[in-house]
Coordinates of C-alpha atoms in Angstrom, one line a residue:
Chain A
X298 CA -1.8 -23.5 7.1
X299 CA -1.7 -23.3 3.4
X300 CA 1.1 -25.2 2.7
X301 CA 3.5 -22.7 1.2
X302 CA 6.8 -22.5 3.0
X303 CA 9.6 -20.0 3.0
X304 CA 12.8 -19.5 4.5
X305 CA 14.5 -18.3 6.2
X306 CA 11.8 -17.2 8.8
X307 CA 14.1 -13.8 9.9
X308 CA 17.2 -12.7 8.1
X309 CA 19.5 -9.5 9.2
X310 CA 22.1 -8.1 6.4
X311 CA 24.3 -5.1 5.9
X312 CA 23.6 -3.0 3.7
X313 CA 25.6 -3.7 0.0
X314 CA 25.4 -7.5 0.4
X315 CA 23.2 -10.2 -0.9
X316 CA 20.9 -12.3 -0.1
X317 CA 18.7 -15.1 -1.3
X318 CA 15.3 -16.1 0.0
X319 CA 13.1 -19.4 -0.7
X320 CA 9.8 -20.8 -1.2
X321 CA 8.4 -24.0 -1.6
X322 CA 4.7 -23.4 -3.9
X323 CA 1.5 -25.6 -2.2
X324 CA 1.6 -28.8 -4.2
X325 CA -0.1 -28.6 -7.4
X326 CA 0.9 -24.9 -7.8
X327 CA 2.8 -24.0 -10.6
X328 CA 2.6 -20.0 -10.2
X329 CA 5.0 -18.4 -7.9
X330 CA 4.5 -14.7 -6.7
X331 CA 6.5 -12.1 -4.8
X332 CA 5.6 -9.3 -2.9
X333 CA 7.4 -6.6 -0.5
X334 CA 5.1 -5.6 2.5
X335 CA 7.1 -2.7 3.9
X336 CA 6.0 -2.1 7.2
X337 CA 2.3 -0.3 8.0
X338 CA 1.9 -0.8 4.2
X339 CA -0.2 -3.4 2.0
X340 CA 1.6 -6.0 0.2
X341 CA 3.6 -4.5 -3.3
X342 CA 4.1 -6.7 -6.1
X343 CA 7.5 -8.1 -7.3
X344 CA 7.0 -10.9 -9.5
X345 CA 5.8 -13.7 -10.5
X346 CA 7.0 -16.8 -11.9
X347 CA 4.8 -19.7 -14.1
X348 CA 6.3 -22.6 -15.0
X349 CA 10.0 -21.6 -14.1
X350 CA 9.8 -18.0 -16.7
X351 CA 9.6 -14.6 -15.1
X352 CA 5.6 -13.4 -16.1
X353 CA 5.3 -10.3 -14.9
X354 CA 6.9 -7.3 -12.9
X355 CA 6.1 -5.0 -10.4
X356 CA 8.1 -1.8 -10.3
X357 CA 11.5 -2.5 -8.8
X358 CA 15.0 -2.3 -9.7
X359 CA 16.8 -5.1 -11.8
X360 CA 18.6 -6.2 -8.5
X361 CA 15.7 -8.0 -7.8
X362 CA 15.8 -11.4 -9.6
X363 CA 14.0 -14.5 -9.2
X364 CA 14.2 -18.0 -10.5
X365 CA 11.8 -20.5 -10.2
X366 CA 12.6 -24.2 -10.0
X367 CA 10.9 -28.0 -12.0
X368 CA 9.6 -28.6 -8.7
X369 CA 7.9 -25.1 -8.8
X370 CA 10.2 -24.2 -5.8
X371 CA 11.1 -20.6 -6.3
X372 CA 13.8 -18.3 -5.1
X373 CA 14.1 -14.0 -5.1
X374 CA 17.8 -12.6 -4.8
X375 CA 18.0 -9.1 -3.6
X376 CA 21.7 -7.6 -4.8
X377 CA 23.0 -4.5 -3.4
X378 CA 20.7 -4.1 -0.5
X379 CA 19.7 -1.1 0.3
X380 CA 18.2 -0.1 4.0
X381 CA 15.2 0.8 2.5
X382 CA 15.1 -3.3 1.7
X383 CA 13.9 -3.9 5.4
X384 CA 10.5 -5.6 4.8
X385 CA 8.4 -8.5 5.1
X386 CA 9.0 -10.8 1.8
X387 CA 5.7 -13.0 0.6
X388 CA 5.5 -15.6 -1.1
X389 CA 2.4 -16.6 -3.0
X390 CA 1.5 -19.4 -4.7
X391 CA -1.3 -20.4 -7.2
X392 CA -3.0 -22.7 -9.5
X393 CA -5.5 -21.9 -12.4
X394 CA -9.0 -23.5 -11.3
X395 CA -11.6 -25.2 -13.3
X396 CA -13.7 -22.2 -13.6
X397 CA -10.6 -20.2 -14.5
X398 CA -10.2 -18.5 -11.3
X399 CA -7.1 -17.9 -9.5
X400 CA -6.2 -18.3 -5.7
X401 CA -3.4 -16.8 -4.0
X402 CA -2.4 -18.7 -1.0
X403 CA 0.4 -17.1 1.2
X404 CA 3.7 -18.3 3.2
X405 CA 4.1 -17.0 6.4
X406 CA 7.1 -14.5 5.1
X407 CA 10.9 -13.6 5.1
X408 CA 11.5 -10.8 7.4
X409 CA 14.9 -8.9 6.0
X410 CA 16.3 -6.5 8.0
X411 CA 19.5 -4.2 6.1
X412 CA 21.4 -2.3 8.9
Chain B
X242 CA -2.7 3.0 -12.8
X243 CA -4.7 0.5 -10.5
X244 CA -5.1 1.3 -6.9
X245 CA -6.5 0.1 -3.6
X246 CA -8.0 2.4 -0.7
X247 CA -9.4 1.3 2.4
X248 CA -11.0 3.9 4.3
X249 CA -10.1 3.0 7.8
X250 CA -6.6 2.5 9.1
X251 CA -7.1 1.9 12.4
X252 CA -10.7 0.7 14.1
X253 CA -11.4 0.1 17.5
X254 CA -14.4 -1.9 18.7
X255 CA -15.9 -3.5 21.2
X256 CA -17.3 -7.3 21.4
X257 CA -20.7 -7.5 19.7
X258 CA -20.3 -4.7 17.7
X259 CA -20.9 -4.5 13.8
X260 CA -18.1 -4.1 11.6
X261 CA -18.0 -2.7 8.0
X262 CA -14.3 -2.3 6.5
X263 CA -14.8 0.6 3.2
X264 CA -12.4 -0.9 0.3
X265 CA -12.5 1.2 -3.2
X266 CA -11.0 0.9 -5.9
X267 CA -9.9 2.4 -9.7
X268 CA -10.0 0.3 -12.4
X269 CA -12.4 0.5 -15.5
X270 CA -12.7 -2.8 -16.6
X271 CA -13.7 -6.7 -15.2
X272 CA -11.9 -7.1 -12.4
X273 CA -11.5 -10.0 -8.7
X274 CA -11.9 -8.6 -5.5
X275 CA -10.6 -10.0 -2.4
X276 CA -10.6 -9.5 1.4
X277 CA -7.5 -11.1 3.2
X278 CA -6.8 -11.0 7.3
X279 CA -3.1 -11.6 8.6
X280 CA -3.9 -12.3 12.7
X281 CA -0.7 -11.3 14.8
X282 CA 1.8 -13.8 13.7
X283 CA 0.4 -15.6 11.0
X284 CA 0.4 -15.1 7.6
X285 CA -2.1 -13.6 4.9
X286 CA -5.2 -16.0 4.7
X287 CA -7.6 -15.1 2.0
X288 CA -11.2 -14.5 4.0
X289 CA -13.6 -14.1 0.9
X290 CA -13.4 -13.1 -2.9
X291 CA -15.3 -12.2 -5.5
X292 CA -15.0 -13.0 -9.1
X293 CA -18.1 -13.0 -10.5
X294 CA -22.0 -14.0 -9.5
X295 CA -23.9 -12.9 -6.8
X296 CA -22.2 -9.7 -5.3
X297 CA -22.8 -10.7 -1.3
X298 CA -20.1 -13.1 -1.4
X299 CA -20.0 -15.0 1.7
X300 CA -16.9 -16.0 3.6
X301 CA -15.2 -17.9 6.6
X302 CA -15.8 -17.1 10.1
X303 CA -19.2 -14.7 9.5
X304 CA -17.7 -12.4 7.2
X305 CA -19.4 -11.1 3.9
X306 CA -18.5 -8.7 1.7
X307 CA -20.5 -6.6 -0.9
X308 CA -19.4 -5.5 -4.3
X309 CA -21.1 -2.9 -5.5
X310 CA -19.7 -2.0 -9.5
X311 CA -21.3 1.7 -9.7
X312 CA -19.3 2.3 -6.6
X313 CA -16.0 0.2 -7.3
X314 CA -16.7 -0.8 -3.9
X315 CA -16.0 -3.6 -2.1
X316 CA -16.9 -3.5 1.6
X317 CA -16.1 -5.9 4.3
X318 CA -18.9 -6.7 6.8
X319 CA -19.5 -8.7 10.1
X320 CA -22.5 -8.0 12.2
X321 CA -20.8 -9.0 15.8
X322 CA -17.5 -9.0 15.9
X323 CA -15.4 -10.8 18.4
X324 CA -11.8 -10.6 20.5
X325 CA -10.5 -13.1 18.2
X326 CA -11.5 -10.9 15.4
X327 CA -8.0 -8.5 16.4
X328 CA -6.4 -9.1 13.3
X329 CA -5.0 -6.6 10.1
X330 CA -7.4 -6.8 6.9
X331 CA -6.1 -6.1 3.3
X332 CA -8.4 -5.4 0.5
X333 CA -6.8 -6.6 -2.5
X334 CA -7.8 -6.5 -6.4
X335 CA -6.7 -8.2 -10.0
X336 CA -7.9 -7.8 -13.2
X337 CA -10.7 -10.5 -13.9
X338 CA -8.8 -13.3 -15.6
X339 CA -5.0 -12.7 -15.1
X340 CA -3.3 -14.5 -12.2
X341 CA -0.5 -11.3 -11.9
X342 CA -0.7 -8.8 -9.4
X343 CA -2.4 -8.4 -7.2
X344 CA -3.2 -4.4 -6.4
X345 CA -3.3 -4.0 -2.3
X346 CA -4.9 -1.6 0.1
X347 CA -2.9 -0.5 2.5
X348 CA -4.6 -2.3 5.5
X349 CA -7.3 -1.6 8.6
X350 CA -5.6 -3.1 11.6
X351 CA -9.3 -4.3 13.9
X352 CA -8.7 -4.0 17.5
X353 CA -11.5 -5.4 19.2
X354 CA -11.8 -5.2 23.0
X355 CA -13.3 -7.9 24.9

């Protein structure tokens, strides 16, 4: 377990609607990351969050938004979804170390399913 | 533009074999390489990185992997696998320095039979 938590664990919406999914970073962490792992495909990068200001984007639409939180809580809101949407969401949090280094460590995932 | 390959989608082996996953990948400059494994079920759970040093890097449960810079390689190695080994393993790559993205492969899934 690494202490990074996200919810819900399974999610099904229609497409056009909204939704909202939520992670809680490992304590200490103050860098959020998202990622979309479509299935049979690696992990593709969303966004990441440090110290609650968007810093840095992967290549998808505006309808993907994020906020992250004081506690370092984050959330990413998916507008207009599309059935192409379906995927596993990740959450990743991470802390800079001594020797500079980063870590990734991983929640167990959002799976969204747009019929 | 960064990318990740990994050579093998699907491998099948048997208990006691060797194991060596192929991960390349295209960037010119400094960069961290990382090997994670996602067993059926769980989530991502980094098994070894490198960042800098020696280039065997050593990780948890008998895995090594080698980075080798002429070849932007980064291979994943075990020398006897076993059942619980079953498991899908990402190769994954950042720019040395910069916490952002992280560049994936897109993933051997290890069957091992016992």
């Amino acid at each position: 377990e690494t202490g990074v938590t996200q919810s819900p664990t399974h999610l099904i919406k229609t497409r056009g609607q909204q939704v909202t999914l939520r992670c809680s970073s490992q304590s200490g962490h103050n860098t959020v990351s998202w990622y979309q792992q479509a299935l049979g495909q690696g992990p593709q990068f969303i966004f990441q969050y440090y110290r609650e200001e968007e810093n840095g984007r992967g290549n998808f639409p505006p309808r993907f938004s994020g906020l992250q939180f004081p506690n370092y809580s984050s959330e990413l809101n998916v507008n207009a979804l599309e059935l192409d949407d379906s995927a596993l969401y990740l959450c990743a949090s991470s802390y800079r170390t001594g020797t500079g280094t980063y870590e990734q460590y991983f929640g167990p995932g959002t799976r969204l399913t747009v019929t | 533009a960064q990318s990740v390959s990994q050579h093998n989608h699907h491998v099948i082996l048997s208990e006691a074999a060797s194991l060596e996953l192929g991960c390349n990948y295209s960037y010119g400059g400094t960069v961290n390489l990382f090997w994670y494994v996602q067993y059926p079920g769980q989530h991502l759970q980094l098994l070894l990185k490198y960042f800098s040093g020696d280039p065997l890097v050593k990780g948890i449960k008998g895995f090594e992997a080698e980075f080798i810079k002429s070849k932007f390689s980064f291979n994943l190695r075990k020398p006897s696998v076993q059942w619980s080994d079953t498991a899908e393993y990402f190769c994954a790559v950042n720019r040395a320095g910069n916490n952002r993205k992280l560049i994936w492969g897109l993933g051997t899934s290890l069957a091992v039979n016992p």
